[in-house]
Coordinates of C-alpha atoms in Angstrom, one line a residue:
Chain A
M659 CA 32.8 18.6 4.6
E660 CA 35.3 15.5 3.4
I661 CA 32.3 13.7 3.2
I662 CA 30.3 15.9 1.0
I663 CA 32.8 16.5 -1.3
E664 CA 33.0 12.8 -1.3
I665 CA 29.1 12.1 -2.3
F666 CA 29.1 14.8 -5.3
K667 CA 31.8 13.0 -7.1
P668 CA 30.9 12.0 -10.5
S669 CA 31.6 8.3 -9.9
I670 CA 29.0 8.6 -6.8
L671 CA 26.7 11.2 -8.4
I672 CA 26.0 10.0 -12.0
P673 CA 24.5 6.4 -10.8
W674 CA 22.7 8.1 -7.5
L675 CA 21.0 10.4 -10.3
L676 CA 20.4 7.7 -12.6
S677 CA 18.8 5.6 -9.6
M678 CA 16.6 8.2 -8.9
A679 CA 15.2 8.6 -12.5
F680 CA 14.8 4.5 -12.0
G681 CA 13.0 5.1 -9.0
V682 CA 10.3 7.8 -10.5
L683 CA 9.7 5.0 -13.4
V684 CA 9.6 2.1 -10.8
G685 CA 7.1 4.3 -8.3
G686 CA 5.1 5.7 -10.6
T687 CA 4.3 2.5 -12.4
P688 CA 1.2 0.8 -10.2
G689 CA 2.4 -2.8 -9.6
L690 CA 6.2 -2.1 -9.4
T691 CA 7.0 -1.5 -5.7
A692 CA 10.1 0.2 -4.1
T693 CA 11.1 -3.1 -3.0
M694 CA 11.3 -4.5 -6.4
G695 CA 13.1 -1.4 -7.6
V696 CA 15.7 -1.6 -5.2
A697 CA 16.2 -5.6 -5.9
L698 CA 16.4 -4.7 -9.5
I699 CA 19.4 -2.3 -8.6
V700 CA 21.4 -3.9 -6.1
P701 CA 23.1 -6.4 -8.9
L702 CA 24.2 -3.4 -11.0
T703 CA 26.2 -2.0 -7.7
Y704 CA 28.0 -5.0 -7.2
Y705 CA 31.3 -3.9 -9.0
M706 CA 30.9 0.0 -7.7
E707 CA 32.3 1.3 -4.5
P708 CA 30.2 0.7 -1.6
L709 CA 29.1 4.2 -1.2
A710 CA 27.8 4.3 -4.8
G711 CA 25.8 1.2 -4.4
M712 CA 24.3 2.6 -1.1
A713 CA 23.7 6.1 -2.7
M714 CA 21.8 4.2 -5.6
I715 CA 19.9 2.2 -3.0
L716 CA 18.8 5.3 -1.2
G717 CA 17.8 7.2 -4.1
V718 CA 15.5 4.4 -5.7
S719 CA 14.2 3.9 -2.4
F720 CA 12.9 8.1 -1.8
T721 CA 12.1 8.4 -5.2
S722 CA 9.7 5.4 -5.8
I723 CA 8.1 6.0 -2.5
F724 CA 7.2 9.6 -3.6
T725 CA 6.5 9.0 -7.2
G726 CA 4.1 6.2 -5.8
D727 CA 1.8 8.8 -4.9
I728 CA 1.6 10.3 -8.2
P729 CA -0.9 7.6 -9.6
A730 CA -2.4 7.4 -6.2
T731 CA -3.8 11.2 -6.3
L732 CA -4.4 11.3 -10.0
L733 CA -6.0 7.9 -10.6
R734 CA -6.4 6.5 -7.2
I735 CA -4.2 3.6 -7.9
P736 CA -1.1 3.8 -5.7
G737 CA 2.1 3.0 -7.5
T738 CA 3.3 1.3 -4.2
P739 CA 2.0 -0.2 -1.2
A740 CA 3.4 2.8 0.6
S741 CA 1.0 5.2 -1.4
G742 CA -1.9 3.4 -0.2
A743 CA -3.0 5.9 2.5
A744 CA -1.9 8.8 0.0
V745 CA -4.8 7.7 -2.1
L746 CA -7.6 9.0 0.2
D747 CA -7.3 13.1 0.2
G748 CA -4.8 13.0 -2.8
Y749 CA -7.6 11.8 -5.1
E750 CA -10.2 13.8 -3.9
L751 CA -8.2 16.7 -4.5
A752 CA -7.5 15.9 -7.9
K753 CA -11.1 15.1 -8.7
K754 CA -11.6 19.0 -7.7
G755 CA -8.9 20.1 -10.0
R756 CA -6.2 20.3 -7.6
G757 CA -4.0 17.4 -8.2
M758 CA -0.9 19.7 -8.8
E759 CA -1.2 21.2 -5.6
A760 CA -1.8 17.9 -3.7
L761 CA 1.4 16.5 -5.4
S762 CA 3.6 19.7 -4.9
L763 CA 2.6 19.5 -1.4
D764 CA 3.2 15.8 -1.5
L765 CA 6.7 16.4 -2.9
L766 CA 7.8 18.7 -0.5
C767 CA 6.4 16.9 2.5
S768 CA 8.1 13.5 1.3
A769 CA 11.5 15.8 1.1
I770 CA 11.1 17.1 4.6
G771 CA 9.7 13.9 5.9
G772 CA 12.9 12.0 4.4
F773 CA 15.0 14.6 5.6
I774 CA 13.7 14.3 9.2
G775 CA 13.7 10.6 8.7
V776 CA 17.5 10.6 8.3
L777 CA 18.3 13.2 11.1
L778 CA 16.4 11.4 13.5
L779 CA 18.3 7.9 12.2
M780 CA 21.6 9.9 12.7
I781 CA 20.4 11.2 16.5
V782 CA 18.6 8.6 18.0
A783 CA 19.5 5.6 16.1
P784 CA 21.1 3.4 19.1
P785 CA 18.3 3.7 21.7
L786 CA 15.8 3.3 19.2
A787 CA 16.7 0.4 17.7
K788 CA 17.2 -1.1 21.1
F789 CA 13.7 -0.4 22.2
A790 CA 12.3 -1.8 18.9
L791 CA 14.3 -4.8 19.3
K792 CA 13.0 -5.6 22.9
F793 CA 9.4 -5.7 21.5
T794 CA 8.0 -9.3 22.3
N795 CA 5.7 -11.1 20.5
F796 CA 2.6 -9.9 22.3
Q797 CA 3.6 -6.4 21.8
Y798 CA 4.0 -6.9 18.3
F799 CA 0.7 -8.4 18.3
W800 CA -1.2 -5.4 19.7
L801 CA 1.1 -3.4 17.8
G802 CA -0.6 -4.9 14.6
I803 CA -4.1 -4.7 15.8
F804 CA -3.4 -1.1 16.8
G805 CA -2.5 -0.3 12.9
L806 CA -5.8 -2.2 11.8
S807 CA -7.9 -0.5 14.2
M808 CA -6.7 3.0 13.2
S809 CA -7.5 2.2 9.5
A810 CA -10.8 0.3 10.3
V811 CA -12.5 3.1 12.5
L812 CA -10.8 6.2 11.5
C813 CA -10.8 5.9 7.8
A814 CA -14.1 4.5 7.6
G815 CA -15.8 6.6 10.2
R816 CA -18.2 3.6 10.4
P817 CA -16.6 1.1 12.6
A818 CA -18.7 -2.1 12.1
A819 CA -18.2 -1.4 8.1
G820 CA -14.3 -1.1 9.2
I821 CA -14.2 -4.1 11.2
L822 CA -16.0 -6.3 8.5
S823 CA -13.3 -5.0 5.9
A824 CA -10.6 -5.7 8.1
A825 CA -11.7 -9.1 9.2
L826 CA -12.3 -10.1 5.8
G827 CA -8.7 -9.0 5.0
L828 CA -7.3 -11.0 7.8
L829 CA -9.3 -14.1 6.4
V830 CA -7.6 -13.7 3.0
S831 CA -4.3 -13.5 4.9
T832 CA -4.8 -16.9 6.3
V833 CA -4.8 -18.5 2.5
G834 CA -1.8 -20.3 1.7
M835 CA 0.6 -22.5 3.7
D836 CA 0.3 -22.1 7.4
I837 CA 3.4 -20.1 9.0
T838 CA 4.2 -22.5 11.7
T839 CA 3.0 -26.0 10.5
G840 CA 3.4 -25.6 6.8
L841 CA -0.3 -27.0 6.2
P842 CA -1.9 -25.6 3.2
R843 CA -5.0 -23.9 4.2
F844 CA -7.9 -22.6 2.0
T845 CA -6.2 -23.2 -1.2
G846 CA -8.4 -25.7 -2.9
G847 CA -5.6 -27.6 -3.8
N848 CA -4.2 -24.8 -6.0
M849 CA -0.3 -24.7 -5.9
E850 CA -0.6 -21.0 -6.7
L851 CA -2.2 -20.2 -3.4
L852 CA 0.3 -21.9 -1.6
E853 CA 2.4 -18.5 -1.3
G854 CA -1.0 -17.0 -0.2
V855 CA -3.1 -14.7 -2.2
G856 CA -0.6 -12.0 -3.7
F857 CA -0.8 -8.3 -1.9
I858 CA -0.1 -6.8 -5.3
P859 CA -2.4 -8.3 -7.6
A860 CA -5.2 -8.1 -4.6
M861 CA -4.1 -4.2 -3.9
V862 CA -4.4 -3.3 -7.9
G863 CA -7.7 -5.1 -8.2
L864 CA -9.1 -3.3 -5.2
F865 CA -7.9 0.3 -6.1
G866 CA -7.5 0.1 -9.8
L867 CA -10.2 -2.5 -11.5
S868 CA -12.8 -1.3 -8.8
E869 CA -12.2 2.5 -9.9
V870 CA -12.4 1.6 -13.5
L871 CA -15.4 -0.2 -13.2
K872 CA -17.0 2.8 -11.3
N873 CA -16.1 5.1 -14.3
V874 CA -17.1 3.2 -16.9
G875 CA -20.6 2.5 -15.4
S876 CA -21.4 6.1 -16.1
E877 CA -21.7 7.9 -19.8
D878 CA -21.3 11.1 -18.0
L879 CA -17.7 10.2 -16.2
L880 CA -16.5 9.0 -19.2
K881 CA -16.8 12.0 -21.3
K882 CA -14.7 13.9 -19.1
R883 CA -10.9 14.3 -18.8
S884 CA -9.4 11.8 -16.5
I885 CA -8.3 14.9 -14.3
P886 CA -10.5 17.9 -14.7
E887 CA -7.9 20.7 -14.2
F888 CA -4.5 19.4 -13.3
G889 CA -3.6 23.3 -11.8
K890 CA -0.2 24.8 -11.6
I891 CA 2.8 24.1 -9.2
S892 CA 3.3 26.8 -6.6
I893 CA 6.7 25.9 -4.6
I894 CA 6.2 29.4 -2.5
G895 CA 2.3 28.6 -2.1
T896 CA 3.1 25.1 -1.2
L897 CA 5.7 26.2 1.4
G898 CA 3.1 28.6 2.7
T899 CA 0.8 25.7 3.5
I900 CA 3.6 23.7 4.9
M901 CA 4.2 26.6 7.2
K902 CA 0.6 26.7 8.2
N903 CA 0.5 22.7 8.8
K904 CA 4.3 22.9 10.2
L905 CA 3.2 20.6 13.2
T906 CA 1.4 18.0 11.2
V907 CA 4.7 17.5 9.0
L908 CA 6.6 17.2 12.1
K909 CA 4.3 15.2 14.1
A910 CA 3.8 12.7 10.7
S911 CA 7.4 12.5 10.1
V912 CA 8.4 11.3 13.6
I913 CA 5.5 9.1 13.5
G914 CA 6.8 7.7 10.3
T915 CA 10.4 7.3 11.6
V916 CA 9.6 5.4 14.6
V917 CA 7.2 3.1 13.1
G918 CA 9.7 2.6 10.2
A919 CA 12.2 1.5 12.9
L920 CA 9.7 -1.1 14.2
P921 CA 11.0 -4.3 12.5
G922 CA 8.4 -5.5 9.9
A923 CA 6.2 -2.3 10.2
G924 CA 7.4 -0.5 6.8
A925 CA 6.5 2.6 5.1
D926 CA 2.9 1.5 4.0
I927 CA 1.9 0.9 8.0
A928 CA 3.9 4.2 8.7
A929 CA 1.6 6.4 6.6
W930 CA -1.6 4.6 7.7
V931 CA -0.9 5.4 11.4
A932 CA 0.1 9.0 10.9
Y933 CA -2.9 9.4 8.7
G934 CA -5.2 8.0 11.3
M935 CA -3.3 10.2 14.3
E936 CA -3.7 13.2 12.1
K937 CA -7.4 12.2 11.6
K938 CA -8.1 11.3 15.1
T939 CA -6.5 14.6 16.4
S940 CA -8.0 17.0 14.1
K941 CA -10.5 19.6 15.1
N942 CA -12.5 18.7 11.3
P943 CA -12.0 14.8 11.2
D944 CA -15.1 14.9 8.8
E945 CA -13.1 16.8 6.2
F946 CA -10.8 13.5 6.0
G947 CA -11.5 11.2 2.8
K948 CA -12.7 14.3 1.1
G949 CA -9.9 16.4 0.1
S950 CA -8.2 17.4 3.3
I951 CA -4.8 19.0 3.0
K952 CA -3.7 17.4 6.2
G953 CA -4.9 14.1 4.8
V954 CA -2.3 14.8 2.2
I955 CA 0.5 16.0 4.7
A956 CA 0.2 13.3 7.1
P957 CA 0.8 9.8 5.1
T958 CA 3.1 11.4 2.5
S959 CA 5.6 12.9 5.4
A960 CA 5.2 9.7 7.1
N961 CA 6.1 7.3 4.2
N962 CA 9.5 8.9 3.3
A963 CA 10.5 9.3 7.1
A964 CA 10.0 5.5 7.5
I965 CA 12.6 5.0 5.1
G966 CA 15.4 6.4 7.5
G967 CA 13.6 4.9 10.0
A968 CA 13.9 1.6 8.7
W969 CA 17.7 2.2 8.5
I970 CA 17.9 2.3 12.2
P971 CA 17.6 -1.3 13.4
A972 CA 19.4 -2.0 10.0
L973 CA 22.6 -0.2 10.3
V974 CA 22.8 -0.4 14.2
F975 CA 21.9 -3.9 14.9
G976 CA 21.6 -5.5 11.4
V977 CA 18.0 -6.3 11.6
P978 CA 16.1 -5.0 8.6
G979 CA 13.1 -2.6 9.6
D980 CA 11.1 -3.6 6.2
S981 CA 11.8 -5.5 3.0
I982 CA 14.0 -2.9 1.6
T983 CA 16.3 -2.8 4.4
A984 CA 16.4 -6.5 4.2
I985 CA 17.8 -6.4 0.6
V986 CA 20.1 -3.6 2.0
L987 CA 21.6 -6.0 4.3
G988 CA 22.3 -8.4 1.6
A989 CA 24.1 -5.9 -0.3
M990 CA 26.1 -4.8 2.6
L991 CA 27.4 -8.2 2.8
M992 CA 27.9 -8.4 -0.7
Y993 CA 30.2 -5.3 -0.7
G994 CA 31.8 -7.3 2.2
L995 CA 30.7 -5.2 5.1
R996 CA 29.3 -6.3 8.4
P997 CA 26.0 -4.6 9.0
G998 CA 25.6 -4.2 13.0
P999 CA 27.2 -2.4 15.8
L1000 CA 30.8 -2.9 14.5
I1001 CA 30.0 -1.1 11.4
F1002 CA 30.2 2.3 13.3
Q1003 CA 33.6 1.1 14.3
E1004 CA 35.0 -0.5 11.2
N1005 CA 33.4 1.7 8.3
L1006 CA 32.9 4.6 10.3
K1007 CA 33.2 7.0 7.1
L1008 CA 30.7 4.7 4.8
V1009 CA 28.0 5.4 7.8
H1010 CA 28.9 9.1 7.8
G1011 CA 28.5 9.0 3.7
V1012 CA 25.1 7.2 4.1
F1013 CA 23.7 9.8 6.2
A1014 CA 24.8 12.3 3.9
V1015 CA 23.6 10.7 0.7
G1016 CA 20.3 10.5 2.9
L1017 CA 20.0 14.2 3.8
A1018 CA 21.3 15.2 0.1
S1019 CA 18.5 13.1 -1.6
Q1020 CA 16.0 15.0 -0.1
L1021 CA 17.4 18.0 -2.0
L1022 CA 17.7 16.2 -5.2
L1023 CA 14.3 14.6 -4.9
I1024 CA 12.7 17.8 -5.6
P1025 CA 13.7 18.6 -9.2
V1026 CA 13.7 14.7 -10.0
G1027 CA 10.1 14.6 -8.3
L1028 CA 9.0 17.8 -10.1
I1029 CA 10.1 16.1 -13.7
G1030 CA 8.2 13.0 -12.4
I1031 CA 5.1 15.0 -11.8
K1032 CA 5.4 16.5 -15.1
V1033 CA 5.9 13.5 -17.1
F1034 CA 3.3 11.2 -15.2
G1035 CA 0.8 14.1 -14.9
K1036 CA 1.0 14.5 -19.2
I1037 CA 0.5 11.0 -19.5
L1038 CA -2.3 10.7 -17.0
S1039 CA -4.3 13.7 -18.0
M1040 CA -5.9 12.2 -21.1
P1041 CA -9.4 11.6 -21.5
R1042 CA -10.8 9.3 -19.3
N1043 CA -11.9 6.6 -21.3
V1044 CA -8.3 6.2 -22.9
V1045 CA -7.0 6.3 -19.3
M1046 CA -9.2 3.6 -18.2
V1047 CA -8.1 1.1 -20.7
I1048 CA -4.3 2.4 -19.8
V1049 CA -5.2 1.2 -16.1
L1050 CA -6.7 -1.9 -17.1
I1051 CA -3.7 -2.9 -19.3
F1052 CA -0.9 -1.6 -16.5
S1053 CA -3.3 -3.4 -13.8
V1054 CA -2.8 -6.5 -15.8
I1055 CA 1.0 -6.3 -16.5
G1056 CA 1.5 -5.0 -12.7
S1057 CA -0.3 -8.3 -11.4
Y1058 CA 1.5 -10.5 -13.8
A1059 CA 4.8 -9.0 -13.4
I1060 CA 5.5 -10.1 -9.5
R1061 CA 5.3 -13.7 -10.5
N1062 CA 5.3 -14.1 -13.9
S1063 CA 1.6 -15.6 -13.1
Y1064 CA -1.7 -15.6 -14.9
F1065 CA -3.3 -16.4 -11.7
D1066 CA -2.5 -13.2 -10.2
I1067 CA -4.3 -11.5 -13.3
Y1068 CA -7.4 -13.5 -11.8
I1069 CA -6.7 -12.5 -8.6
M1070 CA -6.5 -9.0 -9.3
V1071 CA -9.9 -9.4 -11.5
A1072 CA -11.4 -11.2 -8.4
F1073 CA -10.4 -8.4 -6.1
G1074 CA -11.7 -5.7 -8.4
V1075 CA -15.3 -6.8 -8.6
A1076 CA -15.6 -7.5 -5.2
G1077 CA -14.1 -4.0 -4.5
Y1078 CA -16.5 -2.3 -6.6
L1079 CA -19.0 -4.1 -5.2
L1080 CA -18.0 -3.8 -1.5
E1081 CA -17.8 0.3 -2.2
Y1082 CA -21.2 0.2 -3.5
L1083 CA -22.3 -1.0 0.2
E1084 CA -20.0 1.6 1.6
I1085 CA -17.6 -1.0 3.0
P1086 CA -14.4 0.8 2.8
L1087 CA -11.2 -0.9 1.4
P1088 CA -8.3 0.3 3.0
P1089 CA -8.5 -1.7 6.0
L1090 CA -9.0 -4.6 4.0
I1091 CA -5.8 -4.4 2.2
L1092 CA -4.2 -3.2 5.3
A1093 CA -5.5 -6.6 6.9
I1094 CA -3.9 -8.5 4.3
I1095 CA -0.3 -7.0 5.0
L1096 CA -0.7 -7.1 8.7
G1097 CA -2.4 -10.7 8.8
P1098 CA 0.8 -13.0 9.1
M1099 CA 2.4 -10.6 11.5
I1100 CA -0.6 -10.5 13.8
E1101 CA -1.3 -14.3 13.5
G1102 CA 2.2 -15.1 13.9
N1103 CA 2.8 -13.2 17.0
L1104 CA -0.7 -14.4 18.4
R1105 CA 0.2 -17.8 18.0
V1106 CA 3.9 -18.1 18.9
G1107 CA 3.0 -15.7 21.8
L1108 CA 0.2 -18.5 23.1
V1109 CA 2.8 -21.0 22.8
K1110 CA 5.3 -19.3 25.0
T1111 CA 2.7 -18.8 27.5
R1112 CA 1.2 -22.2 27.1
G1113 CA -2.3 -20.8 26.4
G1114 CA -2.2 -18.3 29.1
I1115 CA -3.5 -14.7 28.2
G1116 CA -1.9 -12.8 31.2
E1117 CA 1.3 -11.9 29.7
F1118 CA -0.7 -10.4 26.4
I1119 CA -2.3 -8.0 28.6
F1120 CA -0.3 -7.2 31.7
D1121 CA 2.8 -5.5 30.4
P1122 CA 3.4 -1.6 30.4
I1123 CA 3.5 -1.5 26.5
C1124 CA 0.8 -4.0 26.0
I1125 CA -1.5 -2.1 28.4
T1126 CA -0.7 1.2 26.6
L1127 CA -1.3 -0.4 23.1
I1128 CA -4.7 -1.8 24.5
L1129 CA -5.6 1.7 25.9
L1130 CA -4.7 3.0 22.5
I1131 CA -7.0 0.7 20.9
L1132 CA -9.7 1.3 23.3
F1133 CA -9.3 5.1 22.6
V1134 CA -9.8 4.6 18.8
F1135 CA -12.5 2.7 19.3
F1136 CA -14.6 4.8 21.9
G1137 CA -12.3 7.6 21.9
G1138 CA -14.7 9.8 19.3
P1139 CA -18.0 8.9 21.1
L1140 CA -16.9 9.3 24.8
T1141 CA -15.7 12.7 24.0
R1142 CA -18.9 13.9 22.3
L1143 CA -20.8 12.2 25.2
L1144 CA -18.7 14.3 27.6
K1145 CA -18.8 17.5 25.6
R1146 CA -22.5 17.1 25.7
K1147 CA -22.9 16.6 29.4
V1148 CA -20.6 19.6 30.0
R1149 CA -22.9 21.8 27.8
E1150 CA -26.0 20.4 29.5
E1151 CA -24.4 21.3 32.8
Chain B
M1027 CA -30.7 -2.9 -5.4
K1028 CA -28.2 -1.4 -2.4
K1029 CA -31.4 -3.0 0.3
T1030 CA -30.6 -6.6 -1.7
L1031 CA -27.2 -6.8 -2.1
R1032 CA -26.6 -5.6 1.6
I1033 CA -28.9 -8.5 2.9
L1034 CA -27.0 -10.9 0.3
L1035 CA -23.7 -9.8 1.4
G1036 CA -24.7 -10.1 4.9
A1037 CA -26.0 -13.8 4.2
S1038 CA -22.6 -14.5 2.4
I1039 CA -20.5 -13.6 5.1
I1040 CA -22.4 -15.9 7.7
L1041 CA -22.2 -18.7 5.2
L1042 CA -18.7 -18.0 4.5
A1043 CA -17.9 -17.9 8.2
L1044 CA -19.5 -21.5 8.5
A1045 CA -17.8 -22.9 5.8
V1046 CA -14.3 -21.4 7.3
T1047 CA -15.0 -23.2 10.5
I1048 CA -16.1 -26.3 8.9
V1049 CA -13.0 -26.5 6.8
S1050 CA -10.6 -25.5 9.8
S1051 CA -12.1 -28.4 11.5
S1052 CA -10.4 -30.6 9.3
F1053 CA -7.0 -29.3 9.9
P1054 CA -4.7 -31.2 12.0
G1055 CA -4.1 -30.1 15.8
A1056 CA -0.7 -28.9 16.6
V1057 CA 1.2 -30.5 19.5
V1058 CA 4.6 -29.5 20.9
A1059 CA 6.1 -31.5 23.6
G1060 CA 2.9 -33.3 24.6
R1061 CA 1.0 -29.9 25.1
K1062 CA -1.7 -28.8 22.4
I1063 CA -0.6 -25.3 20.9
P1064 CA -2.8 -23.0 18.6
G1065 CA -2.6 -24.7 15.6
P1066 CA -3.7 -23.7 12.0
A1067 CA -7.5 -23.5 12.7
F1068 CA -6.9 -21.2 15.6
F1069 CA -6.9 -18.0 13.8
P1070 CA -9.5 -18.6 11.2
V1071 CA -12.0 -20.0 13.8
L1072 CA -11.3 -16.8 15.8
L1073 CA -12.0 -14.7 12.4
S1074 CA -15.0 -16.4 11.9
I1075 CA -16.6 -15.4 15.4
I1076 CA -15.8 -11.8 14.4
L1077 CA -17.5 -12.3 10.8
V1078 CA -20.8 -13.8 12.2
P1079 CA -21.9 -10.6 14.0
S1080 CA -20.6 -8.6 11.1
G1081 CA -22.7 -10.3 8.7
L1082 CA -25.8 -10.0 11.0
Y1083 CA -24.9 -6.4 11.2
Q1084 CA -25.1 -6.0 7.2
I1085 CA -28.4 -7.8 7.2
A1086 CA -30.0 -5.2 9.7
A1087 CA -28.5 -2.8 7.9
G1088 CA -29.8 -4.1 4.9
I1089 CA -33.3 -4.4 6.3
K1090 CA -33.1 -0.8 7.3
T1091 CA -32.0 0.3 3.9
Q1092 CA -34.9 2.5 2.2
A1093 CA -35.8 0.8 -1.4
G1094 CA -34.3 2.5 -4.0
E1095 CA -31.4 4.0 -2.0
G1096 CA -28.2 4.2 -3.8
G1097 CA -24.9 5.3 -3.7
W1098 CA -23.5 5.7 -7.5
S1099 CA -25.8 4.3 -10.0
F1100 CA -25.1 0.4 -10.0
G1101 CA -27.4 -0.4 -12.9
L1102 CA -26.2 2.4 -15.5
G1103 CA -23.4 1.2 -17.9
A1104 CA -23.3 -2.1 -16.0
A1105 CA -23.0 -3.5 -19.5
N1106 CA -19.7 -2.0 -19.8
G1107 CA -18.4 -3.3 -16.4
V1108 CA -19.5 -7.1 -17.5
I1109 CA -17.7 -6.4 -20.8
I1110 CA -14.7 -5.5 -19.2
V1111 CA -14.3 -8.4 -17.0
T1112 CA -15.2 -11.0 -19.9
A1113 CA -12.6 -8.9 -22.0
L1114 CA -10.0 -9.3 -19.2
V1115 CA -10.6 -13.1 -19.0
A1116 CA -10.6 -13.1 -22.6
Y1117 CA -7.1 -11.3 -22.6
V1118 CA -5.5 -13.7 -20.2
L1119 CA -6.5 -16.6 -22.2
L1120 CA -5.3 -14.9 -25.8
M1121 CA -2.1 -14.0 -24.2
D1122 CA -1.2 -17.7 -23.8
V1123 CA -2.0 -18.1 -27.4
L1124 CA -1.5 -15.0 -29.1
G1125 CA 1.7 -13.9 -26.9
Y1126 CA 1.9 -10.3 -24.8
A1127 CA 1.8 -7.8 -27.5
L1128 CA -0.6 -9.1 -29.8
S1129 CA -3.3 -9.9 -27.1
T1130 CA -2.6 -6.1 -25.6
V1131 CA -3.5 -4.7 -29.1
M1132 CA -6.7 -6.5 -29.4
F1133 CA -8.0 -6.2 -26.0
S1134 CA -7.1 -2.3 -26.1
M1135 CA -8.7 -1.7 -29.2
V1136 CA -12.0 -3.4 -28.3
L1137 CA -12.4 -1.4 -25.1
L1138 CA -11.3 1.9 -26.5
L1139 CA -13.7 1.5 -29.3
R1140 CA -16.4 0.4 -26.8
L1141 CA -15.6 3.2 -25.0
K1142 CA -16.4 5.5 -28.1
V1143 CA -12.6 6.5 -28.9
P1144 CA -12.5 6.7 -32.5
F1145 CA -10.5 4.1 -34.8
L1146 CA -7.5 5.6 -35.5
K1147 CA -6.7 7.2 -32.4
A1148 CA -7.5 3.9 -30.8
A1149 CA -5.2 2.0 -32.9
V1150 CA -2.3 4.5 -32.2
I1151 CA -2.9 4.5 -28.3
S1152 CA -3.1 0.5 -28.8
L1153 CA 0.3 0.2 -30.4
V1154 CA 2.0 2.8 -28.2
I1155 CA 1.1 1.0 -25.0
A1156 CA 2.2 -2.6 -26.4
G1157 CA 5.2 -0.9 -27.5
F1158 CA 6.1 0.7 -24.4
I1159 CA 5.2 -1.9 -22.0
V1160 CA 7.1 -4.3 -24.2
A1161 CA 10.2 -2.0 -24.2
V1162 CA 10.0 -1.1 -20.1
F1163 CA 8.9 -4.3 -18.7
G1164 CA 10.4 -6.8 -21.3
R1165 CA 13.6 -4.8 -22.0
V1166 CA 14.4 -2.8 -19.0
F1167 CA 12.9 -4.9 -16.3
L1168 CA 13.5 -8.2 -18.2
I1169 CA 10.2 -9.6 -17.3
Q1170 CA 9.4 -12.5 -19.1
L1171 CA 6.5 -11.5 -20.8
P1172 CA 4.0 -14.4 -22.2
A1173 CA 5.3 -15.4 -25.6
G1174 CA 2.2 -17.4 -26.9
Q1175 CA 2.2 -20.4 -28.8
L1176 CA 2.4 -18.8 -31.9
G1177 CA 6.1 -18.2 -31.5
L1178 CA 5.9 -14.4 -32.0
P1179 CA 8.2 -12.4 -30.1
W1180 CA 5.8 -11.4 -27.2

């Protein structure tokens, strides 16, 4: 009780609310990431009490991950990388005039997912973090391949096209300085490519510019409003939908928390895995990607749940779960705290404060998120020809802002044109973008693992977790056709 | 159109895989404690091995594609697409000379007028967007927007 009164003190509540408003702006603006938002807010918290600083970091994280879904749903441009999976069905619903329905569902699922994530953080933090820390290079390698397989096979529906897209993305991820030897690969002597192909410009190009090119190619599309009908918010109606799909919300939130707790796998991967799992286990997998309600619920519950998950290894062992918690650890050191097991003895009140702020942030997310939807909805529901130009300008500044680089704008343009052509040829884009994210993790773990085993591949396979992951990957590829074959046999008999 | 493009894509992927293998073969090998370990070429070559059958599959799928089969209409309004890509390149080059605000207003005006937005509306929208970005990105996020060579404030 004491801690609840503590977190609602004006010295904590006011900066906390301001940071949430800031999170709405960061998340809703394509090109600005939640990580960037947290990085920008940390210096402001230097002179504050640690709990106020932590409240601001949590506030930015939860709101920006949610508001990233607003342009993803209305424009098909993810506001943050974690909203990549939310594009698929959210945008389809918006095209059908059900944008508000998708976003209000998204908002409540984000709040519920976030709540479950923090709750699990409180309950299972120590054992889960221990499990994640024990993951070996081989297990991480297979985990990466599993995430990619889910996206390549399930999101595309055509494995050959999905594999091609993922392989191209992995190839893009090899551009730049080699992670182990420092050798420049495929840079053509360009210094700006030494750091690799920027993920943000590539994502903005693939999802933003390609969509603009598709729209300006049709006179009919240009005459339409950017969102046919926005619809109305109905919290009660949305709650009804959530009740009907409560298992999906729960399952996605748990998946999001577990994936978020694995170091290196953040909210973006959590959302893809939850989406893939939901599609795989759905009775109507064909509806996914065409405006499925479950296709909105799964990724949006998971990405916010992953935030709580990522705090598990960060808080308990001092190992960041994602890039945001890496900054959090830096901030904790700045406040004079020691992240790791000792924090539970030395600063137990602060830990309880973080838990309380995490839970209460989900309640505050609902009114703040509704304002965000209204504001961004108004901006984004203008005539399509106007919106397309705005999207282009934001795509340019979003690509430029990460490194203040003109080269990144050219990267965005190149990926936009490539994305347009690939989509025309029915090659799905999500596996490509996910492969760019996962590429360094997959390659790094594969090579380090092979060095450890001196080239032997036995350790890559003969391990209970590796075998489980390999079986899951095989199931992703062959589960569908095998099930159909078995069903046909049963019917024939 | 789709048939030709799909075959071209398949062929390009095979050529890309070959190019990656050739370039990778020039990477130095990695040796630790006298033992050869997977070096910088290992992963790209592995990917090339996956890309070759993928390319062949695209060629085969292209050959099977019916002539005239299309997704969305590729040809319609292609001029707009070319103009946008050209305008984007020109925008970046202009930014370096005129600075961010002025080049953004010009870029926005040109495209809005091309997309049949009335002049006055286009002018207002262009000024508002440029002003918003300068205020939010330049002032709030303190991002160094291109100042250009004319010395204008952004």
